PDB file of C-alpha atoms in Angstrom:
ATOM      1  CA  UNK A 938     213.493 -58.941 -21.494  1.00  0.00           C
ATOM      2  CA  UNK A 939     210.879 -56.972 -20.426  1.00  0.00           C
ATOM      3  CA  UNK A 940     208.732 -57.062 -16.827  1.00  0.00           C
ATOM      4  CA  UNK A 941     206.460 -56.098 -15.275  1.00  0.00           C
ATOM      5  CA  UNK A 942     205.487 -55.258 -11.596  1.00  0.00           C
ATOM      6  CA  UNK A 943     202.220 -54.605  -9.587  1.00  0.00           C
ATOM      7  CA  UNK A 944     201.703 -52.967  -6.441  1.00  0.00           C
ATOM      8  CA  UNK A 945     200.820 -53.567  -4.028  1.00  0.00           C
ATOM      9  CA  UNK A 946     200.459 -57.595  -3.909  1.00  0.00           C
ATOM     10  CA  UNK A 947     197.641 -57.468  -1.700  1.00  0.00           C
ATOM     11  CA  UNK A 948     195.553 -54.836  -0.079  1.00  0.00           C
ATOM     12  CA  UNK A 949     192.223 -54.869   2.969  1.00  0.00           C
ATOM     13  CA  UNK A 950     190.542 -52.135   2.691  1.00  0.00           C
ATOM     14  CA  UNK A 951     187.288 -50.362   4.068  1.00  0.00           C
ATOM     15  CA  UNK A 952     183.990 -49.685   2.293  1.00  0.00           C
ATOM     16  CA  UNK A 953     184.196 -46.023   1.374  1.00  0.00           C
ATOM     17  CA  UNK A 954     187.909 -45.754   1.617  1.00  0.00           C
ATOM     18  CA  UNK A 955     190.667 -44.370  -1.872  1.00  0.00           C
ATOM     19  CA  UNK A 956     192.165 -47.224  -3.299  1.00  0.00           C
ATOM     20  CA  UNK A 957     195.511 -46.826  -5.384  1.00  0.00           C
ATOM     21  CA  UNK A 958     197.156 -50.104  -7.645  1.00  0.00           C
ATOM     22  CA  UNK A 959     200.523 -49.349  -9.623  1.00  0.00           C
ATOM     23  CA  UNK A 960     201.931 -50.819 -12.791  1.00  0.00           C
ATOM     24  CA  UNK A 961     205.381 -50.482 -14.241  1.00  0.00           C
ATOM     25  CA  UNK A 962     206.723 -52.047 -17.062  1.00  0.00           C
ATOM     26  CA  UNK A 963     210.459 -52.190 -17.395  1.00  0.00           C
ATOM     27  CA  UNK A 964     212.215 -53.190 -20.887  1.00  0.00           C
ATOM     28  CA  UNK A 965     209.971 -52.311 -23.652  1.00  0.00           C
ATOM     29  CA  UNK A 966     208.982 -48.735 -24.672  1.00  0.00           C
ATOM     30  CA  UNK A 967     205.754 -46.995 -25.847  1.00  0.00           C
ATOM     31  CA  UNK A 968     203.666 -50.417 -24.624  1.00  0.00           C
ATOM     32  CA  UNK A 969     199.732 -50.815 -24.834  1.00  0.00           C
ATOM     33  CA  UNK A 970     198.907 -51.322 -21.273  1.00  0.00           C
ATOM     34  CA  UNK A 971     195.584 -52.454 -19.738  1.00  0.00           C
ATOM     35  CA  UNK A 972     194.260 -53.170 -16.899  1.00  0.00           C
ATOM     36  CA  UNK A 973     191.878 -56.025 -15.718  1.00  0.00           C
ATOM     37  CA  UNK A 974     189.579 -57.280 -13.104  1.00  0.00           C
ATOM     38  CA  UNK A 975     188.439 -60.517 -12.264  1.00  0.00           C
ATOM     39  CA  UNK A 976     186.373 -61.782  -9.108  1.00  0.00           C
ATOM     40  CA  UNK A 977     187.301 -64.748  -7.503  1.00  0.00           C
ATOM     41  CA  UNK A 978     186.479 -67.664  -9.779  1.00  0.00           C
ATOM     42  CA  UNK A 979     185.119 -65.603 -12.358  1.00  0.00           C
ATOM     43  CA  UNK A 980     186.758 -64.020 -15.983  1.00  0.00           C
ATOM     44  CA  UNK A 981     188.985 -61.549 -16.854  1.00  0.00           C
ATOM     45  CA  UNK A 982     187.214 -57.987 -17.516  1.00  0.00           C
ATOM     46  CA  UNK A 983     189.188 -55.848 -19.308  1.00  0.00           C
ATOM     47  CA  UNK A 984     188.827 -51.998 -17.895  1.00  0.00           C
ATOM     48  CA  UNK A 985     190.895 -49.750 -19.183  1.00  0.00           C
ATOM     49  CA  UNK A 986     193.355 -49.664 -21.933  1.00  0.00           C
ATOM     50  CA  UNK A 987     195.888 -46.506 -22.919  1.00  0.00           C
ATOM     51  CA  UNK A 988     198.163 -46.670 -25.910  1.00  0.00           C
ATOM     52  CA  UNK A 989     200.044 -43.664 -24.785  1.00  0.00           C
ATOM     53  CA  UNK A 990     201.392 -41.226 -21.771  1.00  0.00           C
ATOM     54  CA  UNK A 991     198.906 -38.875 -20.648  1.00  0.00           C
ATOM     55  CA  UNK A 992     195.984 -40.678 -22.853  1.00  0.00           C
ATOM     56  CA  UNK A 993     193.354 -43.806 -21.379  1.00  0.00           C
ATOM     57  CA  UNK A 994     190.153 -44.947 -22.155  1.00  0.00           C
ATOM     58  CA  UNK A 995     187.557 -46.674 -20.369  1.00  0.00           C
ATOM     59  CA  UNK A 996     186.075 -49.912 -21.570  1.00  0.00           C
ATOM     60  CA  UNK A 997     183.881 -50.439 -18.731  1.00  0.00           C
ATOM     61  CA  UNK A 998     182.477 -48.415 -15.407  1.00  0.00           C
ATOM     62  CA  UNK A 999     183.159 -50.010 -12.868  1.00  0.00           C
ATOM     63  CA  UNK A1000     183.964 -46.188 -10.604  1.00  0.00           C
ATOM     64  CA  UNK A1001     187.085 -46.624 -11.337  1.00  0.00           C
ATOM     65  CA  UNK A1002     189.793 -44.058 -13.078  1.00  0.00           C
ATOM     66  CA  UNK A1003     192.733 -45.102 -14.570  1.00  0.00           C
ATOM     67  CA  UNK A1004     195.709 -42.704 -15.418  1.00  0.00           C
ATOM     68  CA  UNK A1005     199.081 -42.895 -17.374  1.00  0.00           C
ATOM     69  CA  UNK A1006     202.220 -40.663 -16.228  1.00  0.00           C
ATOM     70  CA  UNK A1007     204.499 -41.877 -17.743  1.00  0.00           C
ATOM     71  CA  UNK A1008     205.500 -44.225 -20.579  1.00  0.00           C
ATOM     72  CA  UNK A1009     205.976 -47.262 -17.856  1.00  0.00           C
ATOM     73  CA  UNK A1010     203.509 -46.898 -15.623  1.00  0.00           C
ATOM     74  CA  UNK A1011     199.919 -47.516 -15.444  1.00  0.00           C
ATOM     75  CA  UNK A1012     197.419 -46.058 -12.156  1.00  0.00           C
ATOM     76  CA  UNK A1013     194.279 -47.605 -11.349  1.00  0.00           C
ATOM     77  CA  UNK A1014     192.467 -45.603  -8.539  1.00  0.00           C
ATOM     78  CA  UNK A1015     189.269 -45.009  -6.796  1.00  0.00           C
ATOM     79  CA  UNK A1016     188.025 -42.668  -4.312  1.00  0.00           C
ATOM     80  CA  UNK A1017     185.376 -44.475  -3.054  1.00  0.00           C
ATOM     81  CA  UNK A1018     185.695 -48.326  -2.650  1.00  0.00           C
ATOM     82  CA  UNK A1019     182.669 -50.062  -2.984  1.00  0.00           C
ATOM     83  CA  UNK A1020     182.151 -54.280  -1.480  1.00  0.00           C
ATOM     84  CA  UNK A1021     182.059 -55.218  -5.426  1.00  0.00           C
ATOM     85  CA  UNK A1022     185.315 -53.769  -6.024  1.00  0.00           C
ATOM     86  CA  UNK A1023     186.617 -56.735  -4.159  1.00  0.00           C
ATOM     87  CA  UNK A1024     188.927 -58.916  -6.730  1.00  0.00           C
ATOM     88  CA  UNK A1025     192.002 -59.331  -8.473  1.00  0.00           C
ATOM     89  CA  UNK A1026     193.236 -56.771 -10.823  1.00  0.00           C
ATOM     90  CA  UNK A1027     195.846 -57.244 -13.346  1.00  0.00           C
ATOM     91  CA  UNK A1028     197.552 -55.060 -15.570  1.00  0.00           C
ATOM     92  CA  UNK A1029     198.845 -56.560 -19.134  1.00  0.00           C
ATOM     93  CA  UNK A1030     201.381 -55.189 -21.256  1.00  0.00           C
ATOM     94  CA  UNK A1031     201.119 -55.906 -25.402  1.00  0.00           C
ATOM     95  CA  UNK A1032     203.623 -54.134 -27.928  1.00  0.00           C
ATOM     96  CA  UNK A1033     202.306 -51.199 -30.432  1.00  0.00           C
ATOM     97  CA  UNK A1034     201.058 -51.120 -33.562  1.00  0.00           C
ATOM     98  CA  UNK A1035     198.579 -53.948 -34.429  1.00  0.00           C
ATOM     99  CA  UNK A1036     200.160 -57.306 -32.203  1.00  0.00           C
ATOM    100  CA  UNK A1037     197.558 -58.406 -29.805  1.00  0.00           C
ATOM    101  CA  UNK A1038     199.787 -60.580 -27.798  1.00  0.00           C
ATOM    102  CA  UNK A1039     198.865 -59.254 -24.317  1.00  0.00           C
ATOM    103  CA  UNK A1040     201.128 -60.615 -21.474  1.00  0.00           C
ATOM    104  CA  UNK A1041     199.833 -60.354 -17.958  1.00  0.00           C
ATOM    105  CA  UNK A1042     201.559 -58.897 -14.426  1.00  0.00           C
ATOM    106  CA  UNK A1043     201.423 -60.873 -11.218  1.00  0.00           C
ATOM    107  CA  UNK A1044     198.233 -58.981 -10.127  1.00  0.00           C
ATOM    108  CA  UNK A1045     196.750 -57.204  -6.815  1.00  0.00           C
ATOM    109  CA  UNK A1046     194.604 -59.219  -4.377  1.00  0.00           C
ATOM    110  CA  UNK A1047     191.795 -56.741  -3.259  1.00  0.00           C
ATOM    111  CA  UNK A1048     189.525 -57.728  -0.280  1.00  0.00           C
ATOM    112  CA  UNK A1049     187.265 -54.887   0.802  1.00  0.00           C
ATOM    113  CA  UNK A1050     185.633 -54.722   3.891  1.00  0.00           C
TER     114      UNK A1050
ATOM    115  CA  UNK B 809     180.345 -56.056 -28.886  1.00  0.00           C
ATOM    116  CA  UNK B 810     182.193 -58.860 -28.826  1.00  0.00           C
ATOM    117  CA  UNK B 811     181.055 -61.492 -26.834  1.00  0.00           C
ATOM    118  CA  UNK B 812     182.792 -65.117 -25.981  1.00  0.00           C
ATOM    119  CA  UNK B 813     180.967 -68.233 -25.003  1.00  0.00           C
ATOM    120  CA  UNK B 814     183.539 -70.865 -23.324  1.00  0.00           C
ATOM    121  CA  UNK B 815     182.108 -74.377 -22.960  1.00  0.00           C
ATOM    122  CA  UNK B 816     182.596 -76.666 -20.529  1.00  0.00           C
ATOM    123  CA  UNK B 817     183.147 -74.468 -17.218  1.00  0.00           C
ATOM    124  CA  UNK B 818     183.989 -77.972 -15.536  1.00  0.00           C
ATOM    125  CA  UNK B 819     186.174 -80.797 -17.425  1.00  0.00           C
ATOM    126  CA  UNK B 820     187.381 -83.550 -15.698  1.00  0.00           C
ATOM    127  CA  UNK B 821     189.801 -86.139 -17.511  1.00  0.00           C
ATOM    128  CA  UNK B 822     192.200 -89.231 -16.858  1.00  0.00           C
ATOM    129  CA  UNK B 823     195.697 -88.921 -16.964  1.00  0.00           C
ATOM    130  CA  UNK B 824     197.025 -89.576 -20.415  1.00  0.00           C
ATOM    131  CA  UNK B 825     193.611 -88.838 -22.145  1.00  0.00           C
ATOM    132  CA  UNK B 826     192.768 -86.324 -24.240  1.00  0.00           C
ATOM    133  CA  UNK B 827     191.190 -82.529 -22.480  1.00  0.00           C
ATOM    134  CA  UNK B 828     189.037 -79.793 -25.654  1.00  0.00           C
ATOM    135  CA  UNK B 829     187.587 -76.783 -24.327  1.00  0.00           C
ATOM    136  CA  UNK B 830     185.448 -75.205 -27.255  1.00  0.00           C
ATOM    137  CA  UNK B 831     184.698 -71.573 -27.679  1.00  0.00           C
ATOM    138  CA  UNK B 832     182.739 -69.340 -29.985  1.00  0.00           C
ATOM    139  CA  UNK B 833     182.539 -65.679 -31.149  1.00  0.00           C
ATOM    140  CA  UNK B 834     180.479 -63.629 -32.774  1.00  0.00           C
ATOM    141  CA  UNK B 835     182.077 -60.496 -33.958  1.00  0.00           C
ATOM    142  CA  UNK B 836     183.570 -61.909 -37.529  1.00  0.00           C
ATOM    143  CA  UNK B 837     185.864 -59.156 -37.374  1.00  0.00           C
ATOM    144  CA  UNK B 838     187.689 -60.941 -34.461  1.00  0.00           C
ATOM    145  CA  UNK B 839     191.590 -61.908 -35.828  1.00  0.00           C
ATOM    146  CA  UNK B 840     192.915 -63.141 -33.003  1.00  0.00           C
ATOM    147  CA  UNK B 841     192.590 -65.921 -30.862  1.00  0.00           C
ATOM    148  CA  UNK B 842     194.779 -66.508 -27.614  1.00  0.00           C
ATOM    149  CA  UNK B 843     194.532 -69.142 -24.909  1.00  0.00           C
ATOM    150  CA  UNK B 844     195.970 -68.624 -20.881  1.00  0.00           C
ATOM    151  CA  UNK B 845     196.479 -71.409 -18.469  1.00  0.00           C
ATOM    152  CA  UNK B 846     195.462 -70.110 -14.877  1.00  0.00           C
ATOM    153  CA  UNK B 847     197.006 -71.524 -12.026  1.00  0.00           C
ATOM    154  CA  UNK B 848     195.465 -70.775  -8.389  1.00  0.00           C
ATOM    155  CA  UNK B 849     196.818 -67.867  -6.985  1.00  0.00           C
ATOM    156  CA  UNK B 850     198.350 -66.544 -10.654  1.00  0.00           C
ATOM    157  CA  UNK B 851     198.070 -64.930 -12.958  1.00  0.00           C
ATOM    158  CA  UNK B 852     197.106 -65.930 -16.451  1.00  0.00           C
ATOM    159  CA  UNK B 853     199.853 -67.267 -18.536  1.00  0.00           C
ATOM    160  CA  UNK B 854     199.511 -67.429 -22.444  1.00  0.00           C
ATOM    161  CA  UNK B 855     200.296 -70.707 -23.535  1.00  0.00           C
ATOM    162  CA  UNK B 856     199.009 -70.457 -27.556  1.00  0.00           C
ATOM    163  CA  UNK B 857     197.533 -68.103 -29.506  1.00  0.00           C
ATOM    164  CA  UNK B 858     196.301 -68.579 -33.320  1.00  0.00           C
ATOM    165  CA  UNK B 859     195.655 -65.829 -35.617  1.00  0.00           C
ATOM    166  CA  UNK B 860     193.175 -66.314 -38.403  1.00  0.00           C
ATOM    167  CA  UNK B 861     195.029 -66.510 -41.208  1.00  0.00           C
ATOM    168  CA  UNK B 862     195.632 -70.313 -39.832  1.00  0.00           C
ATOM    169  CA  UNK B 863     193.276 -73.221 -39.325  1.00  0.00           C
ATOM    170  CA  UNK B 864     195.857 -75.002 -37.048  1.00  0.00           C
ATOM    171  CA  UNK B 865     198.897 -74.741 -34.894  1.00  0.00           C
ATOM    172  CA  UNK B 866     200.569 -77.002 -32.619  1.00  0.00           C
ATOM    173  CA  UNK B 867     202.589 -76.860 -29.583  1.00  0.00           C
ATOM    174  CA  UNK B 868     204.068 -79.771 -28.182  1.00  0.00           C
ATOM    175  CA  UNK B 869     200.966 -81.021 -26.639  1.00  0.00           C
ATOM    176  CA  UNK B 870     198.711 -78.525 -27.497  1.00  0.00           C
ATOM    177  CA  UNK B 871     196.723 -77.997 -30.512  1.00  0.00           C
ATOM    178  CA  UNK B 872     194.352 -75.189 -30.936  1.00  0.00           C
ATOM    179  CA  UNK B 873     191.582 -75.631 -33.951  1.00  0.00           C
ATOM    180  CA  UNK B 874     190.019 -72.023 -35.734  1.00  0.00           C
ATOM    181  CA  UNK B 875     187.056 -72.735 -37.825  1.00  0.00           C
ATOM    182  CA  UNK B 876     186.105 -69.062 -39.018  1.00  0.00           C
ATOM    183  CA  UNK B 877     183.193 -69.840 -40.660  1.00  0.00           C
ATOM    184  CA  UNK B 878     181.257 -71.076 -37.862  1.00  0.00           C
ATOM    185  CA  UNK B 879     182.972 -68.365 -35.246  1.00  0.00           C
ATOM    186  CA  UNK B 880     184.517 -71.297 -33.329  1.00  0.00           C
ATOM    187  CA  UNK B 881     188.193 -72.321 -31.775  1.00  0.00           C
ATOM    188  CA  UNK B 882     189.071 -74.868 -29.479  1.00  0.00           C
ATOM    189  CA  UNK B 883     191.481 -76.133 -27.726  1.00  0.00           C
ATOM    190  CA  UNK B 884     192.753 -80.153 -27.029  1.00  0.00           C
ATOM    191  CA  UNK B 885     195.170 -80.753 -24.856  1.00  0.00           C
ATOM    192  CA  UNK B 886     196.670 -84.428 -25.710  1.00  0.00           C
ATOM    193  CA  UNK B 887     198.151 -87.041 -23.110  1.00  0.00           C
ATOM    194  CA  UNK B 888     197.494 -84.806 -20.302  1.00  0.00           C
ATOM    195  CA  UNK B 889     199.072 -84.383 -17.126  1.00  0.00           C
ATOM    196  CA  UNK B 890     198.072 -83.498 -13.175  1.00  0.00           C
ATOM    197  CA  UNK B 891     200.136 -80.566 -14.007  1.00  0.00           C
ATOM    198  CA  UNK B 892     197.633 -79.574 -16.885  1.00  0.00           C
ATOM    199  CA  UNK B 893     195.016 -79.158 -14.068  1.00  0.00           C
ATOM    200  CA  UNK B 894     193.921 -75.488 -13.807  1.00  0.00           C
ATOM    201  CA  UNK B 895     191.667 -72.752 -15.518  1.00  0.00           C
ATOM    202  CA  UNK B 896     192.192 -72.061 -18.776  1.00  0.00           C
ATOM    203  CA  UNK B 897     190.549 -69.040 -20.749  1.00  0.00           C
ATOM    204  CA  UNK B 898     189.999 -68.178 -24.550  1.00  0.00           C
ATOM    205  CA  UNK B 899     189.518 -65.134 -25.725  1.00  0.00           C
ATOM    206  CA  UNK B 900     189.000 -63.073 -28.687  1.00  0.00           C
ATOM    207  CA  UNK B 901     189.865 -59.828 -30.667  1.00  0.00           C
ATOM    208  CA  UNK B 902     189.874 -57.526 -33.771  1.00  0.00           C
ATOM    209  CA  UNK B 903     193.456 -56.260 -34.417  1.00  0.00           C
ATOM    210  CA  UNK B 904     193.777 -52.197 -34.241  1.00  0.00           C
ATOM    211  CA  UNK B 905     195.475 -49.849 -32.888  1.00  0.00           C
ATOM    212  CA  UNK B 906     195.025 -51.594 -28.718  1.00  0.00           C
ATOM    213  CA  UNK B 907     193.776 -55.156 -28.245  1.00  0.00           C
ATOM    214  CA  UNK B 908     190.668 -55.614 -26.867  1.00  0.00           C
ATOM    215  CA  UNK B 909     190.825 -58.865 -25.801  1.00  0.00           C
ATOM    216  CA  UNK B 910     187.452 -60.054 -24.793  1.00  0.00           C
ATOM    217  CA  UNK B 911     187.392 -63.577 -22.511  1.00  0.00           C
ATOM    218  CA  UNK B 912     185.340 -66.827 -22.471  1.00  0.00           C
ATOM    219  CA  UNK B 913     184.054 -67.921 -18.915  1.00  0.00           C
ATOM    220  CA  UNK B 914     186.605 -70.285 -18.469  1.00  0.00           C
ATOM    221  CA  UNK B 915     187.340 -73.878 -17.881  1.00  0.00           C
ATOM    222  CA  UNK B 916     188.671 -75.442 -14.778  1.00  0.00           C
ATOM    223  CA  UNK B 917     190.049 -78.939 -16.170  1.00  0.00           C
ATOM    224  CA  UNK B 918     191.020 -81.467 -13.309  1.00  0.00           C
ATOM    225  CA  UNK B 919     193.600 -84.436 -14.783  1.00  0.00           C
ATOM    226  CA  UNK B 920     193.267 -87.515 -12.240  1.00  0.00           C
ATOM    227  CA  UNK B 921     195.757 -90.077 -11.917  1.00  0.00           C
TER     228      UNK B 921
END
């Protein structure tokens, strides 16, 4: 069965300050990952997807990056937090090749300060 | 793009009755139809998902309608429960190569006793 893990489960950070959020994915190679934002009581907003190691692309600019290196793990990362950034990120896992089935992690709680 | 209008954002129903949350596309080119059930604190779960070569599918208590001519889905959740309470999301998306999954605003459905 596969999982998937987030780190870390909850972060306060300062205005200005790098940011780092991990993703691994254990049990199912070559996945589709994403990753996702959503404010508190607001939608999911997907922000970066990458179908491969070494290979992501942006759906929306939020000043984020995003990086794959390797297979099972996914990097979101900023230098600069910004107040908005604020939120709870999630990374989702679907399998190759044409299923959308998109399962989600257990998420980072981001408050910045 | 793809965009996902998710109606009502509030739904309040009696235990036992009856809960639909109704949402509508516009891209036709959109395949794929999943719903999550949010619980505070979670993340989002996916609890049924149609794909559009159906009209209907069932699961236990859960029936989710497509109607691809008019770009809508929906979702009715019979003889509900308190534990039904929560946000629940639709989204939308055109099968290739990654899934962008594009989500409705949500609906936070209360079931009181």
């Amino acid at each position: 069965a596969q999982t998937i893990h987030q780190w870390p489960v909850a972060e306060i950070k300062a205005v200005g300050s790098p940011l780092s959020l991990g993703c691994t994915i254990k049990g199912k190679s070559s996945p589709n990952l994403y990753w996702y934002w959503q404010a508190t009581g607001g939608t999911l907003q997907q922000l970066f997807y990458s179908i491969t190691v070494g290979q992501v692309e942006s759906v929306v600019q939020l000043n984020l990056s995003a990086s794959r290196p390797k297979d099972d793990q996914f990097i979101l990362s900023t230098e600069k937090l910004l107040l908005s950034h604020s939120g709870f990120y999630l990374c989702a896992w679907s399998p190759r090749l044409g299923q959308d089935t998109q399962y989600f992690g257990p998420g980072t709680r981001l408050l910045v300060l | 793009g793809e965009q996902v209008e998710q109606l009502p954002s509030i739904l309040r129903v009696q235990e036992g009755s009856s809960a639909s949350i109704n949402c509508s596309y516009e891209d036709s080119a959109s395949n794929y139809f999943p719903w999550y059930k949010q619980e505070p604190g979670e993340n989002p779960k996916l609890i049924i998902d149609i794909r559009s070569n159906m009209e209907r599918k069932q699961i236990q208590e859960l029936i989710v309608l497509l109607d691809k001519k008019a770009k809508r889905f929906s979702l009715h959740i019979t003889d509900t429960q308190p534990g039904d309470s929560a946000m629940y999301f639709c989204a939308a998306s055109a099968s290739s190569s990654f899934s962008k999954l594009v989500f409705g605003q949500g609906t936070s459905l209360s079931v009181v006793p």
